[in-house]
PDB file of C-alpha atoms in Angstrom:
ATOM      1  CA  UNK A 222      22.089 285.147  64.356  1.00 49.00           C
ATOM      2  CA  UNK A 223      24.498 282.192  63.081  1.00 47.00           C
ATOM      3  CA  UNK A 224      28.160 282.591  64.173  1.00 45.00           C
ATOM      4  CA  UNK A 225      30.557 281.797  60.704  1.00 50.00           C
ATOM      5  CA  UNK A 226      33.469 279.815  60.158  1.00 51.00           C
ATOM      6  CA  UNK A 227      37.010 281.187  60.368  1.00 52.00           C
ATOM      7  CA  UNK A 228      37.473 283.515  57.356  1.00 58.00           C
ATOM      8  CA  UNK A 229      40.753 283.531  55.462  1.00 53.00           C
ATOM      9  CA  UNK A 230      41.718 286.780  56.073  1.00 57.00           C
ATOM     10  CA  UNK A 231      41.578 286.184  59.856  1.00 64.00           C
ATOM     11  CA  UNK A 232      45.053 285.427  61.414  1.00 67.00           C
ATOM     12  CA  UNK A 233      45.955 283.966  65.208  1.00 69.00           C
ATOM     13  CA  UNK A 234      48.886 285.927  66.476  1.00 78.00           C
ATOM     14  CA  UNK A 235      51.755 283.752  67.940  1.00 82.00           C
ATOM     15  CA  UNK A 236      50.931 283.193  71.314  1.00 87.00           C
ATOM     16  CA  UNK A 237      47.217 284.685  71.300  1.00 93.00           C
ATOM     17  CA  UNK A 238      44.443 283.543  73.437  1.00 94.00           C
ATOM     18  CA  UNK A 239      41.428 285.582  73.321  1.00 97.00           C
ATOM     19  CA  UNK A 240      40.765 286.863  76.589  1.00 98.00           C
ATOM     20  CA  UNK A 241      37.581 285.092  78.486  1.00 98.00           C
ATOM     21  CA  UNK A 242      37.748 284.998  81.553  1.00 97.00           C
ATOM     22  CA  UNK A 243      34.930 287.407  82.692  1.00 98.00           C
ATOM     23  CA  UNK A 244      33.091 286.368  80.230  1.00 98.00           C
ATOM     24  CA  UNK A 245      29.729 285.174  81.529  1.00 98.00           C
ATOM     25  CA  UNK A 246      29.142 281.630  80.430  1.00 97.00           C
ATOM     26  CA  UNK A 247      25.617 281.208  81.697  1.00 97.00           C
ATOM     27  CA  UNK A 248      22.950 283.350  81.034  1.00 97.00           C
ATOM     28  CA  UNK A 249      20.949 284.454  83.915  1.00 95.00           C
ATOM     29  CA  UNK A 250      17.831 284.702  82.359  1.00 96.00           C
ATOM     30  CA  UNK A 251      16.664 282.213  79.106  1.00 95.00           C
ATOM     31  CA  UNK A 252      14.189 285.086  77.811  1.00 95.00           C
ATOM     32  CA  UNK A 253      16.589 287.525  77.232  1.00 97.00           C
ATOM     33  CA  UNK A 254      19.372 287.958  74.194  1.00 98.00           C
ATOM     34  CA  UNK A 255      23.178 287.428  75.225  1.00 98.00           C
ATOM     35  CA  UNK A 256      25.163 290.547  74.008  1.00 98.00           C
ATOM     36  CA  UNK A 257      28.751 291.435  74.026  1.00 98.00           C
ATOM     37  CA  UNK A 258      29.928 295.052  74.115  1.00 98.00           C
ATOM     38  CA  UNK A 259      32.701 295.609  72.230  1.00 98.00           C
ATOM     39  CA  UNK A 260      34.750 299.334  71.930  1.00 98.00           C
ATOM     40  CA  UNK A 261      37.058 299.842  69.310  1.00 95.00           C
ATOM     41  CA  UNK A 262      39.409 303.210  69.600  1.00 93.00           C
ATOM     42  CA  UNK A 263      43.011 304.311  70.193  1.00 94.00           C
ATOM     43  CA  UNK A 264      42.747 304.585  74.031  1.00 95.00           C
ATOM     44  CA  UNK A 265      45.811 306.595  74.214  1.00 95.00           C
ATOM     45  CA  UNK A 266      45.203 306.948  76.808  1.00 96.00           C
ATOM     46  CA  UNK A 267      42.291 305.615  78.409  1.00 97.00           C
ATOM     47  CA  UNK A 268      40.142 307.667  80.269  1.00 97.00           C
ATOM     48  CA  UNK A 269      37.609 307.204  82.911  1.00 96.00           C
ATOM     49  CA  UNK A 270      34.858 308.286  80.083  1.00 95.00           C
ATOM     50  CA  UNK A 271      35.771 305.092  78.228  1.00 96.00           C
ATOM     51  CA  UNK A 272      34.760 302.661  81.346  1.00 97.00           C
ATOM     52  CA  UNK A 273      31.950 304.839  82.186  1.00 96.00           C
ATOM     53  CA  UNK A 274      30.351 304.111  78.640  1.00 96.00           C
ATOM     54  CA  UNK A 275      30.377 300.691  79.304  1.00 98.00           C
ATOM     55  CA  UNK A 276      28.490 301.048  82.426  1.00 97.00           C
ATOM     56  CA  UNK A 277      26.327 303.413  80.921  1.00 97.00           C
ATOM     57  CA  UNK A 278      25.180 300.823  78.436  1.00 98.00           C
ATOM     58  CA  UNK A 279      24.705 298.782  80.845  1.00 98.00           C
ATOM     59  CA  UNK A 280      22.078 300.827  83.120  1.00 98.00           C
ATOM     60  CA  UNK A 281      20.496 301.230  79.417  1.00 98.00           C
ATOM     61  CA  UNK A 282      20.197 296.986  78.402  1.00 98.00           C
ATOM     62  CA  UNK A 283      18.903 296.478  82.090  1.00 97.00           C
ATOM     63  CA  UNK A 284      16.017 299.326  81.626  1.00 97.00           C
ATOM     64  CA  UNK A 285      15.225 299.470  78.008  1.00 97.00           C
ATOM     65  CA  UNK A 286      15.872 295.973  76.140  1.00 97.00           C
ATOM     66  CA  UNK A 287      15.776 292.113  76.364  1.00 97.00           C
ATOM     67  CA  UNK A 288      19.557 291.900  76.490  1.00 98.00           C
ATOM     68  CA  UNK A 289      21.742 290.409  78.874  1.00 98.00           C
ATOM     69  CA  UNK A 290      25.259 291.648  79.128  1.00 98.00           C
ATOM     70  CA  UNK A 291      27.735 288.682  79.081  1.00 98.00           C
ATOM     71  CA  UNK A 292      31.064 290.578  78.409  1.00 98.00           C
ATOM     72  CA  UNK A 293      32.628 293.408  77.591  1.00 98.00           C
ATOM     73  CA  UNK A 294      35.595 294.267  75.776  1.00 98.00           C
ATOM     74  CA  UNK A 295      37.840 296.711  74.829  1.00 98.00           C
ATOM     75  CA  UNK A 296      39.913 296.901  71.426  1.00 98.00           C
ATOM     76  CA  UNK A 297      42.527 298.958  70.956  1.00 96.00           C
ATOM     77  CA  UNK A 298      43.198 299.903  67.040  1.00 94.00           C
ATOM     78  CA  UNK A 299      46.568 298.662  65.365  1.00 94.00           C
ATOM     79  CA  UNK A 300      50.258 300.586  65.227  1.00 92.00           C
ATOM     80  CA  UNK A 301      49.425 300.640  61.942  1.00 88.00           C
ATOM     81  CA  UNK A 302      46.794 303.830  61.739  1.00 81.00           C
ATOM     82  CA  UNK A 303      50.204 305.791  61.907  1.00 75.00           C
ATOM     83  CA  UNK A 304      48.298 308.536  63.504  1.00 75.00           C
ATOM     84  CA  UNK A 305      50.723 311.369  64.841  1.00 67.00           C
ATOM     85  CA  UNK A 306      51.807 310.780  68.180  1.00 66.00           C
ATOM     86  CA  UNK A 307      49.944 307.397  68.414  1.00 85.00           C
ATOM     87  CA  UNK A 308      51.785 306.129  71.364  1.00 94.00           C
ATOM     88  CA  UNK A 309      52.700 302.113  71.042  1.00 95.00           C
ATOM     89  CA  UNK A 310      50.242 299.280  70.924  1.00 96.00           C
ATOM     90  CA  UNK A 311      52.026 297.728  73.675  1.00 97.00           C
ATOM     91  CA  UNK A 312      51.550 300.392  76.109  1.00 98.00           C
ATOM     92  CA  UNK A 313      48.053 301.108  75.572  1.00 98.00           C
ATOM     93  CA  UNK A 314      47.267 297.434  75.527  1.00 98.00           C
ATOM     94  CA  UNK A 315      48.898 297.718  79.099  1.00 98.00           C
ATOM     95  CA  UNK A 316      47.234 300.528  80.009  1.00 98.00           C
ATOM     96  CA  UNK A 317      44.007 299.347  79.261  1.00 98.00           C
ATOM     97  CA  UNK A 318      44.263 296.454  81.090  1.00 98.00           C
ATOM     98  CA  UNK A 319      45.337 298.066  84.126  1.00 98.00           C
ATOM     99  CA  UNK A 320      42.294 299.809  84.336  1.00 98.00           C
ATOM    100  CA  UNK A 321      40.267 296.922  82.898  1.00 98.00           C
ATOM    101  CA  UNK A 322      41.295 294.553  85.329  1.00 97.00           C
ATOM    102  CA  UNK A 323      41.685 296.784  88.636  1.00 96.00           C
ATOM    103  CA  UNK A 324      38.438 298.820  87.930  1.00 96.00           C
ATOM    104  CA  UNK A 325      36.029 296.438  86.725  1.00 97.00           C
ATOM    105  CA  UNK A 326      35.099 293.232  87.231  1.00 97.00           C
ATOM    106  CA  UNK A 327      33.476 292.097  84.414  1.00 98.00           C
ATOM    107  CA  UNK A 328      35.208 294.481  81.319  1.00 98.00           C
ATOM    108  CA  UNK A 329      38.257 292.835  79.462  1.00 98.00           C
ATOM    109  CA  UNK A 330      41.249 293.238  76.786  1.00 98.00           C
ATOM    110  CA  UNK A 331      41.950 291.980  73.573  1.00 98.00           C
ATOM    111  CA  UNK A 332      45.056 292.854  72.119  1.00 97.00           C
ATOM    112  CA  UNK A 333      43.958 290.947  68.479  1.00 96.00           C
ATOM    113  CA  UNK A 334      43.939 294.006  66.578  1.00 96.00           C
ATOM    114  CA  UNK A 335      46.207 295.967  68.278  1.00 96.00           C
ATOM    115  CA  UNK A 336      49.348 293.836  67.093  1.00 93.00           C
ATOM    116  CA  UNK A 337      48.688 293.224  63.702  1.00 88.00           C
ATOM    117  CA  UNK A 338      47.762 295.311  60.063  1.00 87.00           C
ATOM    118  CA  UNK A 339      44.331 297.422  59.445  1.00 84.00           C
ATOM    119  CA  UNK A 340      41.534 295.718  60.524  1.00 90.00           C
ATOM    120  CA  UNK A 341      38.573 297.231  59.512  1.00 91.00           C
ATOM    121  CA  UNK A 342      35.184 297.427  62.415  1.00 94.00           C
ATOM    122  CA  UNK A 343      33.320 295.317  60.496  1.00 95.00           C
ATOM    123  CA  UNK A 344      36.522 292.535  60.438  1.00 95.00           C
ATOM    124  CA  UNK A 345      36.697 292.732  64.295  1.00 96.00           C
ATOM    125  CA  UNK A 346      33.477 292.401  65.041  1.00 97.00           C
ATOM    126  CA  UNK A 347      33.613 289.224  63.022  1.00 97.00           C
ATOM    127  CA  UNK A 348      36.463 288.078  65.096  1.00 96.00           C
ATOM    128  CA  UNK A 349      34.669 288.608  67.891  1.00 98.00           C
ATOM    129  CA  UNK A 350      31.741 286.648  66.812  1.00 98.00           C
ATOM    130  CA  UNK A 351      34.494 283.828  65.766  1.00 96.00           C
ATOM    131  CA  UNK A 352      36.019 283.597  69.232  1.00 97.00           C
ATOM    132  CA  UNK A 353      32.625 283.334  71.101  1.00 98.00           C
ATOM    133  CA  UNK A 354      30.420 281.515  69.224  1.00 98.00           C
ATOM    134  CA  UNK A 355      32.234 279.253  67.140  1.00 96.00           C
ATOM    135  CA  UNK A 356      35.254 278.479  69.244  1.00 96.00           C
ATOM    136  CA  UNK A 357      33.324 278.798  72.406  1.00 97.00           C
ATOM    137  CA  UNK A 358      30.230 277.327  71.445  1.00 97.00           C
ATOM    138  CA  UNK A 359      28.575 281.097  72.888  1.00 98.00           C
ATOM    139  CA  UNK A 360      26.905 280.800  76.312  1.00 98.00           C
ATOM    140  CA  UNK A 361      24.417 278.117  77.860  1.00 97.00           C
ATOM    141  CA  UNK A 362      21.057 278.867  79.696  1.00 96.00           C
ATOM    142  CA  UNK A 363      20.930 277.037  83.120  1.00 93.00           C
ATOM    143  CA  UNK A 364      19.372 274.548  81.920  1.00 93.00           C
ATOM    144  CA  UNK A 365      21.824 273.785  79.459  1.00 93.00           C
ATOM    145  CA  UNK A 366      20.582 275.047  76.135  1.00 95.00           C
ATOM    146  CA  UNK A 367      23.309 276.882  73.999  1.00 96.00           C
ATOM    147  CA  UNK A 368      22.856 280.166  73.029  1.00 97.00           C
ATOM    148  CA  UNK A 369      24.500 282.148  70.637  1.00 98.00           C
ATOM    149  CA  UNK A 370      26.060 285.947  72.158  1.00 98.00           C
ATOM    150  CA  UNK A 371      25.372 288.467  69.868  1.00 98.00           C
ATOM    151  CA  UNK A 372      28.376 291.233  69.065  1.00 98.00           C
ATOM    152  CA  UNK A 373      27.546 294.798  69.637  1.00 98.00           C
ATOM    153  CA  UNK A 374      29.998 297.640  68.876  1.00 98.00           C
ATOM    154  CA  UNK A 375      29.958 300.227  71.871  1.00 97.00           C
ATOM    155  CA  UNK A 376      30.933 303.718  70.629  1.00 94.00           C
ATOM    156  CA  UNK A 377      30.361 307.844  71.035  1.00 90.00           C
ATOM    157  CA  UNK A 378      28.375 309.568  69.174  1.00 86.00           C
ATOM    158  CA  UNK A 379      31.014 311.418  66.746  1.00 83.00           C
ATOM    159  CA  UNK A 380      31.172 307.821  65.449  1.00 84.00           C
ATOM    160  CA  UNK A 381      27.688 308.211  64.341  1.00 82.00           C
ATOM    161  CA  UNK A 382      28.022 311.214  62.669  1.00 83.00           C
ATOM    162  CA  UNK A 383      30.895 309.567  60.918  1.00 87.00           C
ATOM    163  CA  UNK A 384      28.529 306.777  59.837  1.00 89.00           C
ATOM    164  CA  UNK A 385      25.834 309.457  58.068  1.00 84.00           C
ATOM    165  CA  UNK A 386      28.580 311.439  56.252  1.00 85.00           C
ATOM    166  CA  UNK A 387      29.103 310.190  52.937  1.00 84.00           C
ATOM    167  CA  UNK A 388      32.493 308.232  51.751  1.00 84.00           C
ATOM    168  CA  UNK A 389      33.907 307.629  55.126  1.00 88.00           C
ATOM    169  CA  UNK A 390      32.107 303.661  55.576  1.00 91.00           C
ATOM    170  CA  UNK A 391      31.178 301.711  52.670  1.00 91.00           C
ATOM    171  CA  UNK A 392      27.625 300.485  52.222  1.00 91.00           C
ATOM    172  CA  UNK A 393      29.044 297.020  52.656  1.00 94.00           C
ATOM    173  CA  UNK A 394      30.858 297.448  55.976  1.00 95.00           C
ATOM    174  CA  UNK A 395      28.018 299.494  56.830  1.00 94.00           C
ATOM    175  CA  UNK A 396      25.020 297.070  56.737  1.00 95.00           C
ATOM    176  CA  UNK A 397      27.488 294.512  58.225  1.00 96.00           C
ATOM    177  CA  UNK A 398      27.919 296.388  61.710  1.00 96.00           C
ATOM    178  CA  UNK A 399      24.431 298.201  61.775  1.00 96.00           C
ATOM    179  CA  UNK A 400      22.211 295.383  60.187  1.00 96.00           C
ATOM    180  CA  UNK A 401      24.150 292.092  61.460  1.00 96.00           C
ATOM    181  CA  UNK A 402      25.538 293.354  64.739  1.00 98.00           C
ATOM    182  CA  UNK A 403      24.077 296.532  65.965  1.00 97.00           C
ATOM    183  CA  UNK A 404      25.502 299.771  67.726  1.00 96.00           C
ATOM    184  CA  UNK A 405      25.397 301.059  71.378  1.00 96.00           C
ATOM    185  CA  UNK A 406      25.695 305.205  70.535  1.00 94.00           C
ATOM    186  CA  UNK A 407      26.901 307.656  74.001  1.00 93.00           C
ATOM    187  CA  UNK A 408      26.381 310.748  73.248  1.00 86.00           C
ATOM    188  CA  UNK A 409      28.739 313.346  74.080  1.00 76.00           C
ATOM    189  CA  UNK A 410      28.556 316.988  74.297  1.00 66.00           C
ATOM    190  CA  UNK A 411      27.430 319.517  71.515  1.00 60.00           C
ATOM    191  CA  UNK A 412      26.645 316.429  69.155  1.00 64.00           C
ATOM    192  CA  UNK A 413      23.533 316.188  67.061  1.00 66.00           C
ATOM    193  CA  UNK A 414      22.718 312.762  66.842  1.00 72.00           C
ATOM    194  CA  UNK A 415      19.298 312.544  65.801  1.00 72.00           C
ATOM    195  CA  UNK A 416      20.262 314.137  62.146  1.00 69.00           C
ATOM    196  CA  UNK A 417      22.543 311.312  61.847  1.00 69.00           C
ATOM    197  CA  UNK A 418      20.148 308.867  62.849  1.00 78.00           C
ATOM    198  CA  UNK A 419      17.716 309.990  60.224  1.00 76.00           C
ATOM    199  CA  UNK A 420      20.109 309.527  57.293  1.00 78.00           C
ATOM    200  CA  UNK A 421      20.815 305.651  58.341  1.00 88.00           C
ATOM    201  CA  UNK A 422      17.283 305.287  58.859  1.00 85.00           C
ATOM    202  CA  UNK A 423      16.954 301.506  57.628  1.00 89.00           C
ATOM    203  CA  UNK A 424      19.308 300.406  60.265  1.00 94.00           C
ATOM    204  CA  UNK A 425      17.298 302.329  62.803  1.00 91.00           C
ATOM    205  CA  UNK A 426      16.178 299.108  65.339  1.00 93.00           C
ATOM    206  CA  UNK A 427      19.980 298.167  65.307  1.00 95.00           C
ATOM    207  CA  UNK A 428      21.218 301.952  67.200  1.00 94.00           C
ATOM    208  CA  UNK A 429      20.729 301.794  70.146  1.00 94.00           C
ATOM    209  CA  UNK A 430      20.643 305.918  72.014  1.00 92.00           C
ATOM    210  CA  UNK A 431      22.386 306.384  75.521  1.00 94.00           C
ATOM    211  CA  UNK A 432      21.920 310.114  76.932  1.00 89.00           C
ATOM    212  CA  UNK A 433      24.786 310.607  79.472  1.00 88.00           C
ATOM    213  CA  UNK A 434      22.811 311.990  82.323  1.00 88.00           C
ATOM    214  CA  UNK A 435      26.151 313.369  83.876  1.00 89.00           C
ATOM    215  CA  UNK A 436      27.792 315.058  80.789  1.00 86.00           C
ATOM    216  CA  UNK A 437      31.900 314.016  80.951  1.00 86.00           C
ATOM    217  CA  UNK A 438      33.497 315.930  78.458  1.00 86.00           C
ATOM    218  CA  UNK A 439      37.001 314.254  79.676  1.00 91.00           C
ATOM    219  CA  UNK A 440      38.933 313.195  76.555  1.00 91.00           C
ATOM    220  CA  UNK A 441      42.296 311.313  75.759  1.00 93.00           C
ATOM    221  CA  UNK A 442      43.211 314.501  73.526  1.00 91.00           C
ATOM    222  CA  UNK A 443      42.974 317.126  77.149  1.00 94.00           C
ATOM    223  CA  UNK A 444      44.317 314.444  78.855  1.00 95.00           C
ATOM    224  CA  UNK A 445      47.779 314.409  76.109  1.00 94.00           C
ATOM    225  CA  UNK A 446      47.409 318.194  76.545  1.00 94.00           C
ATOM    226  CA  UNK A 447      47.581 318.433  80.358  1.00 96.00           C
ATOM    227  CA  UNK A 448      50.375 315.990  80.206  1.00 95.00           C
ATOM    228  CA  UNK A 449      52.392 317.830  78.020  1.00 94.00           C
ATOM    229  CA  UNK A 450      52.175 321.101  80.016  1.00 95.00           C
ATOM    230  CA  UNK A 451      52.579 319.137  83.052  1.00 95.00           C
ATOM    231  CA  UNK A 452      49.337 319.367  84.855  1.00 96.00           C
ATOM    232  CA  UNK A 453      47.855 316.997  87.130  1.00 97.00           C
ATOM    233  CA  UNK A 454      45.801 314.138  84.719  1.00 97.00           C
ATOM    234  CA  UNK A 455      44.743 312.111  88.963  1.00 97.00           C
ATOM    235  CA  UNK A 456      40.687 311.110  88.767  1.00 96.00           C
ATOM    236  CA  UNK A 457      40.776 311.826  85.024  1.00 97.00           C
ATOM    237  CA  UNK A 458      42.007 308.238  84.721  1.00 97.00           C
ATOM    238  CA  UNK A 459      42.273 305.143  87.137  1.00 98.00           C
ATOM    239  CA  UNK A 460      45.074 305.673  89.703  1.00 97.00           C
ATOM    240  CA  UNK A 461      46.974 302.869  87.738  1.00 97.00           C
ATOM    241  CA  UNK A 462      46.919 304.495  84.484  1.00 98.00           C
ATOM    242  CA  UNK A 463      48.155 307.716  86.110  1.00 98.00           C
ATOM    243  CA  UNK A 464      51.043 305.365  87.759  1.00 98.00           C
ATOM    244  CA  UNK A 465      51.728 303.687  84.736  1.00 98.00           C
ATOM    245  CA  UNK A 466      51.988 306.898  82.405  1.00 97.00           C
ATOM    246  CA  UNK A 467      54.425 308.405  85.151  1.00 97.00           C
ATOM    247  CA  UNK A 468      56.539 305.476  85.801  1.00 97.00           C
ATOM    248  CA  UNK A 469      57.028 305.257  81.664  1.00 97.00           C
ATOM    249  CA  UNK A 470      57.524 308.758  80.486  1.00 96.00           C
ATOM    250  CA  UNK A 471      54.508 308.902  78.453  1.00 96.00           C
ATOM    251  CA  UNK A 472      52.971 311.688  76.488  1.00 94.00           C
ATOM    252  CA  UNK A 473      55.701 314.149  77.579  1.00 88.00           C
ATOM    253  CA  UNK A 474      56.648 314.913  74.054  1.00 77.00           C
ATOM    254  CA  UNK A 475      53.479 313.981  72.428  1.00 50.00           C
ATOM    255  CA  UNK A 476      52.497 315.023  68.513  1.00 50.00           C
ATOM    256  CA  UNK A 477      49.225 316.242  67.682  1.00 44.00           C
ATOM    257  CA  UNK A 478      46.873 313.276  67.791  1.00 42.00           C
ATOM    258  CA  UNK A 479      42.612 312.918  67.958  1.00 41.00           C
ATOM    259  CA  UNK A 480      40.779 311.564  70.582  1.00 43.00           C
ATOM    260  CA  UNK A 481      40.595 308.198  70.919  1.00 40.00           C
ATOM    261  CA  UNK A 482      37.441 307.840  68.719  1.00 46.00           C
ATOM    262  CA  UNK A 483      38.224 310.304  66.156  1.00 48.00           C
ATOM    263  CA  UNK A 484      41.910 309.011  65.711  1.00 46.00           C
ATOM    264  CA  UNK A 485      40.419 305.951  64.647  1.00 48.00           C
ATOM    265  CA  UNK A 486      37.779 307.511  62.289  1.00 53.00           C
ATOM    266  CA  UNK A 487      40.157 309.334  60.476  1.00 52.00           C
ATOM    267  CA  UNK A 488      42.164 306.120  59.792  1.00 51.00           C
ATOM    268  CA  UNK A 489      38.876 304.583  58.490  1.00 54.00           C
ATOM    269  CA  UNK A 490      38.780 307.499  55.895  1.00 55.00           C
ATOM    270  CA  UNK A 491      42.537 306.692  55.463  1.00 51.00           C
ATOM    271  CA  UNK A 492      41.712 302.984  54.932  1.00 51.00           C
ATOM    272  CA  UNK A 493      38.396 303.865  53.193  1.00 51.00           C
ATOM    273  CA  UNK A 494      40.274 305.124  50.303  1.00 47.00           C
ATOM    274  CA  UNK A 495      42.728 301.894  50.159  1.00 41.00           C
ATOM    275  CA  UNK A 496      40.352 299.655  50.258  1.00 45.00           C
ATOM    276  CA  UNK A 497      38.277 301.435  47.484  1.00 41.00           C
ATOM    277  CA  UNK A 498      39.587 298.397  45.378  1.00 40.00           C
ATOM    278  CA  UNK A 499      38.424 295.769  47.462  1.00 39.00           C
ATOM    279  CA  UNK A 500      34.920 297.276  48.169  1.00 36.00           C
ATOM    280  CA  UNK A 501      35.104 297.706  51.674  1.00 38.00           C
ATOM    281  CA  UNK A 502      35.862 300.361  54.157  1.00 40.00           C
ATOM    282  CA  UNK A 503      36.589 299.873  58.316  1.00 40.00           C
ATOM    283  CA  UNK A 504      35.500 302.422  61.287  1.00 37.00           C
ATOM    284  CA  UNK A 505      35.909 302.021  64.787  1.00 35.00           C
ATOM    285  CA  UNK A 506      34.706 303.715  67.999  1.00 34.00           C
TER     286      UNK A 506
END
């Protein structure tokens, strides 16, 4: 896979750096693929279910492919999906990297779409790609060949469903995430994701299936809902988060809002039907 040039649409934001500094720069072993994992949602707020995903996917790369994990990210959607009760960019962005950075050691932040317009899955991804391969030059092996890191979005499985449901993703945007970068798919509880595996059949080598083997049904919406009726929300999230939320006032008067994956599907729809001139639609996890 060739990393592109920066496209016109793409925009720096004053003062951005793309965040790297977990970010593997050597790869362990020259046989295997580099991958990034990247998560796209609302993370209002986020949960321990969102970190565990990532380490999920991990157990799953080590046992059942030829990828290496370099990095992972997480990317939380724009202001801008105006979904009820979305609470600010800046303090999810905050929140995320408390419990990036206090939880983890090797999952990070990137605030590029969270502070700008609609970017749509398959436009982040791209950015992704940008920042790592082209402007990083990707990762080496250790004996100094270059390698390029191939992007991988990391989502639940009601994205999936999303995916096989006609007029929510364009066939564009769709064969740009499932046939150039792939998809890491967690399933969560009561979904059917083989019948929406069927339906994208042609993409089928680029969805990758990861059965929780402890179901965690914890989601941002019960988490909003527990807040608002003033019930404990400690080892739902990391001990920061909880701190964080408390010390702010957060979610106290909070609208109706989706989970953190389903808020940003139902913007895709939203942005689906604006973009119907320009012939491509945007999802995210």
């Amino acid at each position: 896979m060739t990393s592109r040039t920066l496209p016109a649409h793409f925009q720096d934001l004053p003062g951005y750096s793309f965040p790297s500094h977990r970010l593997k720069r050597t790869l362990r072993n020259a046989e295997k693929q580099p991958i990034v994992l990247v998560a796209c949602g609302s993370f209002s707020p986020v949960t321990y279910l969102h970190l565990r995903m990532f380490e999920m996917a991990k157990d799953y790369v080590r046992q059942n492919t030829d990828f290496e994990i370099v990095g992972g990210y997480l990317s939380p959607v724009s202001d801008q999906y105006k979904k009820p009760g979305l609470l600010a960019a800046t303090h999810r962005v905050n929140m995320c990297n408390l419990a990036a950075e206090q939880t983890s050691s090797w999952l990070m932040v990137d605030p590029w779409e969270a502070f700008q317009s609609y970017q749509r899955t398959a436009v982040v991804l791209d950015h992704f790609d940008y920042e790592i391969n082209t402007k990083l030059g990707g990762v080496t092996t250790e004996d100094g060949q270059q390698r390029n890191v191939r992007v991988m979005l990391l989502a639940g499985s009601d994205l999936i469903a999303t995916m096989s449901e006609p007029g929510v993703w364009s066939d564009s945007d769709l064969d740009h995430i499932l046939g150039r970068y792939g998809v890491m798919i967690v399933e969560r509880a009561g979904s059917d994701m083989d019948q929406a595996i069927d339906s994208l059949a042609r993409w089928r080598n680029n969805i990758h299936l990861i059965h929780q083997l402890i179901q965690n049904d914890v989601s941002s919406t019960k988490v909003r809902l527990f807040l608002r009726r003033g019930l404990s929300v400690r080892y739902l999230l990391p001990a920061q988060v909880v701190n964080y939320i408390e010390e702010n006032g957060l979610y106290v008067d909070d609208g109706p809002n989706a989970s953190a994956s389903s808020g940003a599907i139902s913007a895709e729809k939203e942005k689906g039907k604006e973009a119907a001139g320009t012939s491509t639609a945007k999802t995210t996890s």
